[in-house]
Amino acid sequence: MKFAYRFSGLLGTVYRRGNLSFTRDGSALVSPVGNRISVFDLKNNKCETLPLATRLNIVCVGLSPDGRLAILIDEEGAALLVSLIGKCVIHHFHFHKPVHSVSFSPDGKKFVITKDNVALMYHAPGRKREFNAFVLDKTYYGPYDETTCIDWTDDSKCFAVGSKDMSTWVFGAERWANLIYYSLGGHKDVIVACFFEEDSLDLYTISQDAALCVWQCDTELDGLKPIPPKDAGREKNASKDDEEFLEEPKGEEIHGKANPNEQETREKVKYSRVAKYFFNKEGDFNNLTCAAYHKKTHLLVTGFASGIFHLHELPDFNLIHSLSISDQRIASVSINCTGDWIAFGCSGLGQLLVWEWQSESYVLKQQGHFNSMVSLAYSPDGQYIVTGGEDGKVKVWNTSSSFCFVTFTEHTSGVTAVTFTSNGYVILSASLDGTVRAFDLHRYRNFRTFTSPRPSQFSCLAVDSSGEIVSAGSQDSFEIFIWSMQSGRLLDVLSGHEGPISSLSFNPMKCVLASASWDKTVKLWDMLDSWRTKETLILNSDVLVVAFRPDGKELAVAALNGQITFWDHENAVQTGSIEGRHDLQMGRKELDKITAKQAAKGKSFTTLCYSADGQSILAGGLSKFVCIYNVKEQILMKKFEISCNFSLDAMEEYLDRRKMTEFGSMALIDEGAGGEDDVAIPLPGVKRGDMSYRHFKPEIRVTCLRFSPTGRSWAATTTEGLLIYSLDSGLIFDPFELDIDITPSNIHKTLHQKEYTMAIIMAFKLNEKKLIQEVMEAVPSNEVDVVCSSLPDLYVEKVLEFLASAFEISCHLEFYLTWAHKLLMLHGQKLKTRSVKLLPVIQFLQKSIQRHFEDVSKLCEWNIYNIKYALAISQQRGMKRLAEETSADEEDLDSDNSNFKQWYSLRMSGPHSGVI
């Protein structure tokens, strides 16, 4: 088995914190999710998480105007310059202090970041290769407190910066003779946003107390005068003299004054406040948290801490909409380039919304689990993933689009386990609220609720291969409950364990249930023999998780002492064991008194999962690592580091000595700085913020692991979210039975001679995907039957696997369906004898065909509807036309008759009357 699994997607979390940004064409949305970014393609209804990450949570995202580059800045000021086309990191940089905002100039030549009370302007990286992509151009001083927001004029000549000292500063990107800096006041709270009017220096400023000031400038953009060459030359010489003694040029410094004297303001740009508006006239709204402005349509969107947002038309301040999306604080707002779609991010709920304000409808509405995810399960065809969380919600995700398409909220407490039935249309979930619920994926409803005679908290769940028997283990009564799916009745209560039930697993091939408990035993129950205990396996430590191999011939058990043991359950014989506690490599929490090495003695694997072919086993626990072991050799094959986010706890093996003082760790100090979510440390008697709020770091952990039935990917529920790792076949040259004569030129020569079977075998020996595709598509459709019948058995499986992957990218749907049909019809009986080994390949093929079936069936239904509509319209018009034609014919006939009568009367009354 090849271990070329790479990170391919992040599900379950759509937004954490930071600013949302639309791409240049306005059809995609970039959302920061922890220390990664996700790109939501709103037109094609897909989501992609880029395979790159920062050390800490991302707080600022700046997109270049051409949509090629992005700057990602984390909590400590470390920045990544990222190519959105190549999806890779180009450059690393550190600003050394937390950055509040970043913005590219509209012409793409500069970008500005704000940190502390300064604004730094850098030369934007170009398309050429540069030694240093971030070159400082100017440093702007002026505000007394931290800077909060940035906005540029349309021609990139000036930019405005808002501050926590309630002032807004307008700076020139170049040194203009009549505008170097200008300070604006007029507010009584922190500036949240500032926006220039289109092609103008006129400015709007918005403060946290929901006040809007409209500022008018006495000068147009064209009226900005450049500094005379003499003065500019003196300044350049002075700056060069300073830089001679510096290792790195620090750029030009511009110091602004809040109250300049009359001489300094003479013949300079002047601003005057022409209006001031208030959002909370009725007192229904609290703090304004974010704002966005679309210059072409003059549309202003403001979000509030109560979850309400407003749409206003400026400069008249006409209210268009006032709606509530939740009861949580709106953290970020963004408008796309056309002004049609508005994106909202709520960090408290992890919610992301895209709203089309003209039609008042949702373009996108996604929300992750409010608390951490606990369990997951793949559908039998690998197309869907179901997750259960501590918030009591059960969510179903599409693996191809990465979107959640249904959420079940019937549980009233945390969900502990979820699973699919064998047909893939029923989801079962167990919860601490004492119920096991069955959900129908056809009608999206809870159609069965299983309960115990006495209230019990269910900690684990299993369903047999037929989908008829449901079992759940209790953590308080130490019993296992068995129900019938058809009737919903309780069939039996299995007693015998002396501790909480930690895990249940049905044998996929036999009617045997394995139950693990904290009483250091694993019991095997025979369903056909009145649920009697078939066998009891005794271990040295508390048992945490149990799993059957896909062929049902082996049982894996993970215990509290960190061991994974393998059992032949038919003969109750242990066949092997793995000492895994040293591989887990626990991190040390900030408040731990002992080292990670000492703490790891009590740590163990809490989740196990066999691979689809049963040759390997995945194991994870309270650590940032997931281990994959070879079962036969009982050795560690690879360790996957699921996160490098140091915003989470227990990430480092050793504590940073710089954070340790003689009184203990600095993490013990709850620093309330009065920021977005923090509580301000106020004067005595002053009430501000939520005093119950506490800053905490979530601990990194893996709660559940599952392999896809197709064998192409595996998923893990972690503190970060639902992580998907897929096979990266494109990066590996993996030939099969390669010979010296197997070359691309020989393959093309064989293909030219129309020896199709031989060409296919040679292509699969070389195992180059593009070459295989070329050879397969060169076979005429009338020759497919002959080629399929002459293929050796060894290559039938490889062709089926190629067909499954080709379905996902190729447009030759009917051609590849013909291949699949002929192969399965001709080799079906032989394949059946190796069904266990071939099951992942067949399920991968089924998943690919099923996805196309759903897409084509939707298209066909839409076409049928359109044709029926067109026929109905044409029939109506045809009836009208027929009626009009018949009435016209009748009128013509009447006129002909009258003309004939008139002619006949004239004829009879004429000189030749009677002669016809």
Coordinates of N, CA, C and O in Angstrom, one line a residue, residues 25-173:
D25 N -13.4 38.5 -9.9 CA -14.7 38.4 -10.6 C -15.9 38.4 -9.8 O -17.0 38.4 -10.3
G26 N -15.8 38.3 -8.5 CA -16.9 38.3 -7.6 C -17.7 37.0 -7.4 O -18.7 37.0 -6.8
S27 N -17.2 35.9 -8.1 CA -17.9 34.7 -8.0 C -17.3 33.7 -6.9 O -17.9 32.7 -6.7
A28 N -16.2 34.1 -6.3 CA -15.6 33.2 -5.3 C -15.3 34.1 -4.0 O -15.1 35.2 -4.1
L29 N -15.4 33.4 -2.9 CA -15.2 34.1 -1.6 C -14.0 33.4 -0.9 O -14.0 32.2 -0.8
V30 N -13.1 34.2 -0.4 CA -12.0 33.7 0.4 C -12.3 33.9 1.9 O -12.5 35.0 2.3
S31 N -12.3 32.8 2.6 CA -12.6 32.9 4.1 C -11.5 32.3 4.9 O -11.0 31.1 4.6
P32 N -11.0 33.0 5.9 CA -9.9 32.4 6.8 C -10.6 31.4 7.8 O -11.5 31.7 8.4
V33 N -10.0 30.2 7.8 CA -10.5 29.2 8.7 C -9.3 28.7 9.6 O -8.5 27.9 9.2
G34 N -9.2 29.3 10.8 CA -8.1 28.9 11.7 C -6.8 29.4 11.0 O -6.7 30.6 10.7
N35 N -5.9 28.5 10.8 CA -4.6 28.9 10.2 C -4.5 28.5 8.7 O -3.5 28.5 8.1
R36 N -5.7 28.3 8.1 CA -5.8 28.0 6.7 C -6.8 28.9 6.0 O -7.5 29.7 6.7
I37 N -6.9 28.9 4.7 CA -7.9 29.7 4.0 C -8.7 28.8 3.1 O -8.1 27.9 2.4
S38 N -10.0 29.0 3.0 CA -10.9 28.2 2.1 C -11.4 29.1 1.1 O -11.8 30.3 1.3
V39 N -11.5 28.6 -0.2 CA -12.1 29.4 -1.3 C -13.4 28.8 -1.7 O -13.4 27.6 -2.1
F40 N -14.5 29.5 -1.5 CA -15.8 29.1 -1.9 C -16.2 29.5 -3.3 O -16.4 30.7 -3.5
D41 N -16.3 28.6 -4.2 CA -16.7 28.9 -5.6 C -18.3 28.9 -5.6 O -18.9 27.9 -5.6
L42 N -18.8 30.1 -5.6 CA -20.3 30.3 -5.4 C -21.1 29.9 -6.7 O -22.2 29.6 -6.6
K43 N -20.4 30.0 -7.9 CA -21.1 29.6 -9.1 C -21.2 28.1 -9.3 O -22.2 27.6 -9.8
N44 N -20.1 27.5 -9.0 CA -20.0 26.0 -9.2 C -20.4 25.2 -8.0 O -20.3 24.0 -8.0
N45 N -20.6 25.9 -6.9 CA -21.1 25.3 -5.6 C -20.0 24.3 -5.1 O -20.3 23.2 -4.8
K46 N -18.8 24.8 -5.0 CA -17.7 24.0 -4.5 C -16.8 24.8 -3.5 O -16.8 26.0 -3.6
C47 N -16.2 24.0 -2.7 CA -15.3 24.7 -1.7 C -13.9 24.0 -1.7 O -13.8 22.7 -1.8
E48 N -12.9 24.7 -1.6 CA -11.5 24.2 -1.7 C -10.7 24.9 -0.6 O -10.7 26.1 -0.5
T49 N -10.0 24.1 0.2 CA -9.1 24.6 1.2 C -7.7 24.5 0.7 O -7.2 23.4 0.3
L50 N -6.9 25.6 0.7 CA -5.6 25.6 0.1 C -4.6 24.8 0.9 O -4.7 24.8 2.2
P51 N -3.7 24.0 0.3 CA -2.8 23.2 1.1 C -1.6 23.9 1.7 O -0.5 23.6 1.4
L52 N -1.9 25.0 2.4 CA -0.8 25.7 3.1 C -1.4 26.3 4.4 O -2.6 26.4 4.6
A53 N -0.5 26.6 5.3 CA -1.0 27.0 6.7 C 0.0 27.9 7.3 O 1.2 27.8 7.1
T54 N -0.5 28.8 8.2 CA 0.4 29.7 9.0 C 0.6 29.0 10.4 O 0.0 28.0 10.7
R55 N 1.5 29.6 11.1 CA 1.8 29.1 12.5 C 0.7 29.3 13.5 O 0.5 28.6 14.4
L56 N -0.1 30.5 13.3 CA -1.1 30.8 14.2 C -2.4 31.1 13.4 O -2.4 31.2 12.2
N57 N -3.5 31.4 14.1 CA -4.7 31.8 13.4 C -4.6 33.0 12.5 O -4.0 34.0 12.9
I58 N -5.2 33.0 11.3 CA -5.1 34.1 10.4 C -6.1 35.2 10.9 O -7.2 34.9 11.2
V59 N -5.6 36.4 10.9 CA -6.5 37.6 11.3 C -6.7 38.5 10.1 O -7.7 39.3 10.2
C60 N -5.8 38.6 9.1 CA -6.0 39.5 8.0 C -5.7 38.8 6.7 O -4.7 38.0 6.6
V61 N -6.5 39.1 5.7 CA -6.3 38.6 4.3 C -6.4 39.7 3.4 O -7.3 40.5 3.4
G62 N -5.3 39.9 2.6 CA -5.3 41.0 1.5 C -5.2 40.4 0.2 O -4.2 39.6 -0.1
L63 N -6.1 40.6 -0.7 CA -6.1 40.1 -2.1 C -5.6 41.2 -3.0 O -6.0 42.3 -3.0
S64 N -4.7 40.8 -4.0 CA -4.3 41.8 -5.0 C -5.4 42.0 -6.0 O -6.3 41.2 -6.2
P65 N -5.4 43.2 -6.6 CA -6.5 43.5 -7.6 C -6.6 42.6 -8.7 O -7.7 42.3 -9.2
D66 N -5.5 42.0 -9.2 CA -5.6 41.0 -10.3 C -6.0 39.6 -9.9 O -6.2 38.7 -10.7
G67 N -6.1 39.4 -8.5 CA -6.6 38.1 -8.0 C -5.5 37.0 -8.1 O -5.8 35.9 -7.8
R68 N -4.3 37.4 -8.3 CA -3.2 36.4 -8.4 C -2.6 36.1 -7.0 O -2.2 35.0 -6.8
L69 N -2.4 37.1 -6.2 CA -1.7 37.0 -5.0 C -2.6 37.3 -3.8 O -3.6 38.0 -3.9
A70 N -2.2 36.7 -2.6 CA -2.9 37.0 -1.4 C -1.8 37.1 -0.3 O -0.8 36.4 -0.3
I71 N -2.0 38.0 0.7 CA -1.2 38.2 1.8 C -2.0 37.7 3.0 O -3.0 38.2 3.3
L72 N -1.4 36.7 3.7 CA -2.1 36.1 4.9 C -1.2 36.5 6.1 O 0.0 36.2 6.2
I73 N -1.9 37.1 7.1 CA -1.1 37.6 8.3 C -1.8 36.9 9.6 O -3.0 37.0 9.7
D74 N -0.9 36.3 10.4 CA -1.5 35.6 11.6 C -1.5 36.6 12.8 O -1.2 37.8 12.7
E75 N -1.8 36.0 14.0 CA -2.0 36.8 15.2 C -0.8 37.5 15.7 O -0.9 38.6 16.3
E76 N 0.4 37.0 15.4 CA 1.7 37.6 15.9 C 2.3 38.5 14.8 O 3.4 39.1 15.1
G77 N 1.7 38.6 13.6 CA 2.3 39.4 12.6 C 3.1 38.7 11.5 O 3.7 39.4 10.7
A78 N 3.2 37.4 11.6 CA 3.9 36.6 10.6 C 3.0 36.6 9.3 O 1.8 36.3 9.4
A79 N 3.6 36.9 8.2 CA 2.9 37.0 6.9 C 3.4 35.9 5.9 O 4.6 35.6 5.9
L80 N 2.4 35.5 5.1 CA 2.7 34.6 4.0 C 2.3 35.3 2.7 O 1.1 35.8 2.6
L81 N 3.1 35.3 1.7 CA 2.7 35.8 0.4 C 2.4 34.5 -0.4 O 3.2 33.6 -0.6
V82 N 1.1 34.4 -0.9 CA 0.6 33.2 -1.5 C 0.2 33.4 -2.9 O -0.5 34.5 -3.2
S83 N 0.4 32.5 -3.8 CA -0.1 32.5 -5.1 C -1.4 31.7 -5.1 O -1.4 30.5 -4.8
L84 N -2.5 32.4 -5.5 CA -3.8 31.8 -5.5 C -4.0 30.9 -6.8 O -4.9 30.0 -6.8
I85 N -3.1 31.1 -7.8 CA -3.1 30.3 -9.0 C -2.4 29.0 -8.7 O -2.8 27.9 -9.0
G86 N -1.1 29.1 -8.3 CA -0.3 27.9 -8.0 C -0.6 27.3 -6.7 O -0.1 26.2 -6.4
K87 N -1.4 28.0 -5.8 CA -1.7 27.5 -4.4 C -0.5 27.1 -3.6 O -0.4 26.0 -3.1
C88 N 0.4 28.0 -3.6 CA 1.7 27.7 -2.9 C 2.2 29.0 -2.3 O 1.8 30.1 -2.6
V89 N 3.1 28.8 -1.3 CA 3.7 30.0 -0.6 C 4.9 30.5 -1.4 O 5.8 29.7 -1.8
I90 N 4.9 31.8 -1.6 CA 6.0 32.4 -2.4 C 7.0 33.0 -1.5 O 8.2 32.9 -1.7
H91 N 6.6 33.6 -0.4 CA 7.5 34.4 0.5 C 7.0 34.4 1.9 O 5.8 34.5 2.2
H92 N 7.9 34.4 2.9 CA 7.6 34.5 4.3 C 8.1 35.9 4.8 O 9.2 36.4 4.4
F93 N 7.4 36.5 5.7 CA 7.8 37.8 6.2 C 7.2 38.0 7.6 O 6.2 37.4 7.9
H94 N 7.9 38.7 8.4 CA 7.4 38.9 9.8 C 7.3 40.4 10.1 O 8.3 41.1 10.0
F95 N 6.1 40.9 10.5 CA 6.0 42.3 10.9 C 6.3 42.6 12.3 O 6.2 43.7 12.8
H96 N 6.6 41.5 13.1 CA 7.0 41.6 14.5 C 6.0 42.0 15.5 O 6.2 42.0 16.7
K97 N 4.9 42.5 15.1 CA 3.8 42.9 16.0 C 2.4 42.6 15.3 O 2.4 42.5 14.1
P98 N 1.4 42.4 16.1 CA 0.1 42.1 15.5 C -0.4 43.2 14.5 O -0.2 44.4 14.7
V99 N -0.9 42.7 13.4 CA -1.4 43.6 12.3 C -2.9 43.6 12.3 O -3.5 42.6 12.5
H100 N -3.5 44.8 12.2 CA -4.9 44.9 12.3 C -5.6 44.9 10.9 O -6.8 44.4 10.8
S101 N -5.0 45.3 9.9 CA -5.6 45.3 8.5 C -4.5 45.4 7.5 O -3.4 45.9 7.7
V102 N -4.8 44.9 6.3 CA -3.9 45.0 5.1 C -4.8 45.2 3.9 O -5.9 44.7 3.8
S103 N -4.3 46.1 3.0 CA -5.0 46.4 1.8 C -4.1 46.8 0.6 O -3.2 47.6 0.8
F104 N -4.3 46.2 -0.5 CA -3.6 46.5 -1.8 C -4.2 47.8 -2.4 O -5.4 48.1 -2.3
S105 N -3.3 48.6 -3.0 CA -3.8 49.7 -3.8 C -4.5 49.3 -5.0 O -4.2 48.2 -5.5
P106 N -5.5 50.0 -5.5 CA -6.3 49.6 -6.7 C -5.4 49.3 -8.0 O -5.8 48.5 -8.8
D107 N -4.3 50.0 -8.1 CA -3.4 49.7 -9.2 C -2.5 48.6 -9.0 O -1.7 48.1 -9.9
G108 N -2.5 48.0 -7.8 CA -1.7 46.8 -7.5 C -0.2 47.0 -7.3 O 0.6 46.1 -7.1
K109 N 0.2 48.3 -7.2 CA 1.7 48.6 -7.1 C 2.1 48.7 -5.6 O 3.3 48.6 -5.3
K110 N 1.2 49.0 -4.7 CA 1.6 49.2 -3.3 C 0.6 48.4 -2.4 O -0.5 48.1 -2.9
F111 N 1.0 48.2 -1.2 CA 0.0 47.7 -0.2 C 0.3 48.3 1.2 O 1.5 48.6 1.4
V112 N -0.7 48.5 2.0 CA -0.5 49.2 3.3 C -1.0 48.2 4.4 O -2.0 47.5 4.2
I113 N -0.2 48.1 5.4 CA -0.6 47.4 6.6 C -0.7 48.3 7.8 O 0.1 49.3 7.8
T114 N -1.5 48.1 8.8 CA -1.6 48.9 10.0 C -1.2 48.0 11.2 O -1.8 46.9 11.4
K115 N -0.3 48.5 12.0 CA 0.0 47.9 13.2 C 0.4 49.0 14.3 O 0.9 50.0 13.9
D116 N 0.1 48.7 15.5 CA 0.2 49.7 16.6 C -0.4 51.0 16.1 O -1.6 51.0 15.7
N117 N 0.3 52.1 16.2 CA -0.3 53.4 15.8 C 0.3 53.9 14.5 O 0.3 55.1 14.2
V118 N 0.8 53.0 13.7 CA 1.5 53.4 12.4 C 0.8 52.7 11.2 O 0.2 51.6 11.4
A119 N 1.0 53.3 10.0 CA 0.7 52.6 8.8 C 1.9 52.5 8.0 O 2.7 53.4 7.8
L120 N 2.2 51.3 7.5 CA 3.4 51.0 6.7 C 3.0 50.7 5.2 O 2.1 49.8 5.0
M121 N 3.6 51.4 4.3 CA 3.3 51.2 2.9 C 4.5 50.4 2.3 O 5.7 50.9 2.4
Y122 N 4.2 49.3 1.6 CA 5.2 48.5 0.9 C 5.0 48.5 -0.6 O 3.9 48.6 -1.0
H123 N 6.1 48.3 -1.3 CA 6.0 48.0 -2.7 C 5.4 46.6 -2.9 O 5.9 45.6 -2.3
A124 N 4.3 46.5 -3.7 CA 3.7 45.2 -3.9 C 4.6 44.3 -4.7 O 5.3 44.8 -5.7
P125 N 4.7 43.0 -4.4 CA 5.5 42.1 -5.2 C 4.9 42.0 -6.6 O 3.7 41.9 -6.8
G126 N 5.8 42.0 -7.6 CA 5.4 41.9 -9.0 C 5.5 40.5 -9.5 O 5.6 39.6 -8.7
R127 N 5.3 40.3 -10.8 CA 5.4 39.0 -11.4 C 6.8 38.5 -11.7 O 7.0 37.4 -12.0
K128 N 7.8 39.4 -11.5 CA 9.2 39.0 -11.7 C 9.7 38.4 -10.4 O 9.2 38.7 -9.3
R129 N 10.7 37.6 -10.5 CA 11.3 37.0 -9.3 C 12.1 38.1 -8.6 O 12.9 38.8 -9.2
E130 N 11.9 38.2 -7.3 CA 12.6 39.2 -6.5 C 13.3 38.6 -5.3 O 12.8 37.6 -4.7
F131 N 14.4 39.2 -4.9 CA 15.1 38.7 -3.8 C 14.3 38.9 -2.5 O 14.2 38.0 -1.6
N132 N 13.7 40.1 -2.4 CA 12.9 40.4 -1.2 C 11.5 41.0 -1.8 O 11.5 42.0 -2.4
A133 N 10.5 40.2 -1.5 CA 9.2 40.6 -2.1 C 8.5 41.7 -1.3 O 7.6 42.4 -1.8
F134 N 8.9 42.0 -0.1 CA 8.3 43.1 0.7 C 9.4 44.2 1.0 O 10.3 44.0 1.8
V135 N 9.3 45.2 0.2 CA 10.2 46.4 0.4 C 9.4 47.6 0.9 O 8.5 48.0 0.3
L136 N 9.9 48.1 2.1 CA 9.2 49.2 2.7 C 9.4 50.5 2.0 O 10.5 50.8 1.6
D137 N 8.3 51.2 1.7 CA 8.4 52.4 1.0 C 8.3 53.6 1.9 O 9.1 54.5 2.0
K138 N 7.2 53.7 2.7 CA 7.0 54.8 3.6 C 6.4 54.3 4.9 O 5.7 53.3 5.0
T139 N 6.6 55.0 6.0 CA 6.0 54.8 7.3 C 5.3 56.0 7.7 O 5.8 57.1 7.7
Y140 N 4.0 55.9 8.0 CA 3.1 57.0 8.3 C 2.8 57.0 9.8 O 2.3 56.0 10.4
Y141 N 3.1 58.1 10.5 CA 2.8 58.3 11.9 C 1.7 59.4 12.0 O 1.6 60.2 11.2
G142 N 0.9 59.3 13.0 CA -0.2 60.3 13.2 C -1.1 59.9 14.4 O -1.2 60.6 15.4
P143 N -1.8 58.8 14.3 CA -2.7 58.4 15.3 C -2.0 58.1 16.6 O -0.8 57.8 16.6
Y144 N -2.7 58.3 17.8 CA -2.1 58.1 19.1 C -2.3 56.7 19.6 O -1.7 56.2 20.5
D145 N -3.4 56.1 19.1 CA -3.8 54.7 19.5 C -3.7 53.8 18.3 O -3.3 54.2 17.2
E146 N -4.1 52.5 18.5 CA -3.9 51.5 17.4 C -4.8 51.8 16.2 O -5.9 52.3 16.3
T147 N -4.2 51.6 15.0 CA -4.9 51.8 13.8 C -5.8 50.6 13.5 O -5.5 49.4 13.9
T148 N -7.0 50.8 12.9 CA -8.0 49.7 12.7 C -8.4 49.4 11.3 O -8.7 48.2 11.0
C149 N -8.4 50.4 10.4 CA -8.9 50.1 9.0 C -8.2 50.9 8.0 O -7.6 51.9 8.3
I150 N -8.3 50.5 6.7 CA -7.7 51.2 5.6 C -8.7 51.3 4.4 O -9.5 50.4 4.2
D151 N -8.6 52.4 3.6 CA -9.3 52.4 2.4 C -8.5 53.3 1.4 O -7.9 54.3 1.8
W152 N -8.5 52.9 0.1 CA -7.7 53.7 -0.9 C -8.7 54.5 -1.8 O -9.8 54.1 -2.0
T153 N -8.2 55.6 -2.4 CA -8.9 56.2 -3.5 C -8.8 55.4 -4.7 O -7.9 54.5 -4.8
D154 N -9.6 55.6 -5.7 CA -9.7 54.8 -6.9 C -8.4 54.9 -7.7 O -8.1 53.9 -8.5
D155 N -7.7 56.0 -7.7 CA -6.5 56.2 -8.5 C -5.2 55.9 -7.7 O -4.1 56.2 -8.2
S156 N -5.4 55.4 -6.5 CA -4.2 55.0 -5.7 C -3.3 56.1 -5.2 O -2.2 55.9 -4.9
K157 N -3.8 57.4 -5.3 CA -3.0 58.5 -4.9 C -3.0 58.7 -3.4 O -2.0 59.2 -2.8
C158 N -4.1 58.4 -2.7 CA -4.2 58.6 -1.3 C -4.9 57.4 -0.6 O -5.6 56.6 -1.3
F159 N -4.7 57.3 0.7 CA -5.4 56.3 1.5 C -5.8 56.9 2.8 O -5.1 57.8 3.3
A160 N -6.8 56.3 3.4 CA -7.3 56.8 4.7 C -7.1 55.6 5.8 O -7.2 54.5 5.4
V161 N -6.8 56.0 7.0 CA -6.6 55.1 8.1 C -7.4 55.5 9.3 O -7.3 56.6 9.7
G162 N -8.2 54.5 9.8 CA -9.0 54.8 11.0 C -8.2 54.3 12.3 O -7.3 53.4 12.2
S163 N -8.5 54.9 13.4 CA -7.8 54.6 14.6 C -8.7 54.4 15.8 O -9.9 54.9 15.8
K164 N -8.2 53.8 16.9 CA -8.9 53.6 18.1 C -9.0 54.9 18.9 O -9.7 55.0 19.9
D165 N -8.2 55.9 18.5 CA -8.2 57.2 19.2 C -9.4 58.1 18.7 O -9.3 59.3 18.9
M166 N -10.3 57.5 17.9 CA -11.5 58.2 17.4 C -11.2 59.2 16.2 O -12.0 60.0 15.9
S167 N -10.0 59.1 15.7 CA -9.6 60.0 14.6 C -9.4 59.2 13.3 O -9.1 58.0 13.3
T168 N -9.5 59.8 12.2 CA -9.3 59.2 10.8 C -8.2 60.1 10.1 O -8.3 61.3 10.2
W169 N -7.2 59.5 9.6 CA -6.1 60.2 8.9 C -6.1 59.9 7.4 O -6.2 58.7 7.0
V170 N -6.0 60.9 6.6 CA -5.9 60.8 5.2 C -4.4 61.1 4.8 O -3.9 62.2 5.2
F171 N -3.7 60.1 4.2 CA -2.3 60.3 3.8 C -2.2 60.2 2.3 O -3.0 59.5 1.6
G172 N -1.2 60.9 1.8 CA -0.9 60.8 0.4 C 0.1 59.6 0.1 O 1.1 59.5 0.9
A173 N -0.2 58.8 -0.8 CA 0.7 57.7 -1.2 C 2.0 58.2 -1.7 O 3.0 57.6 -1.6

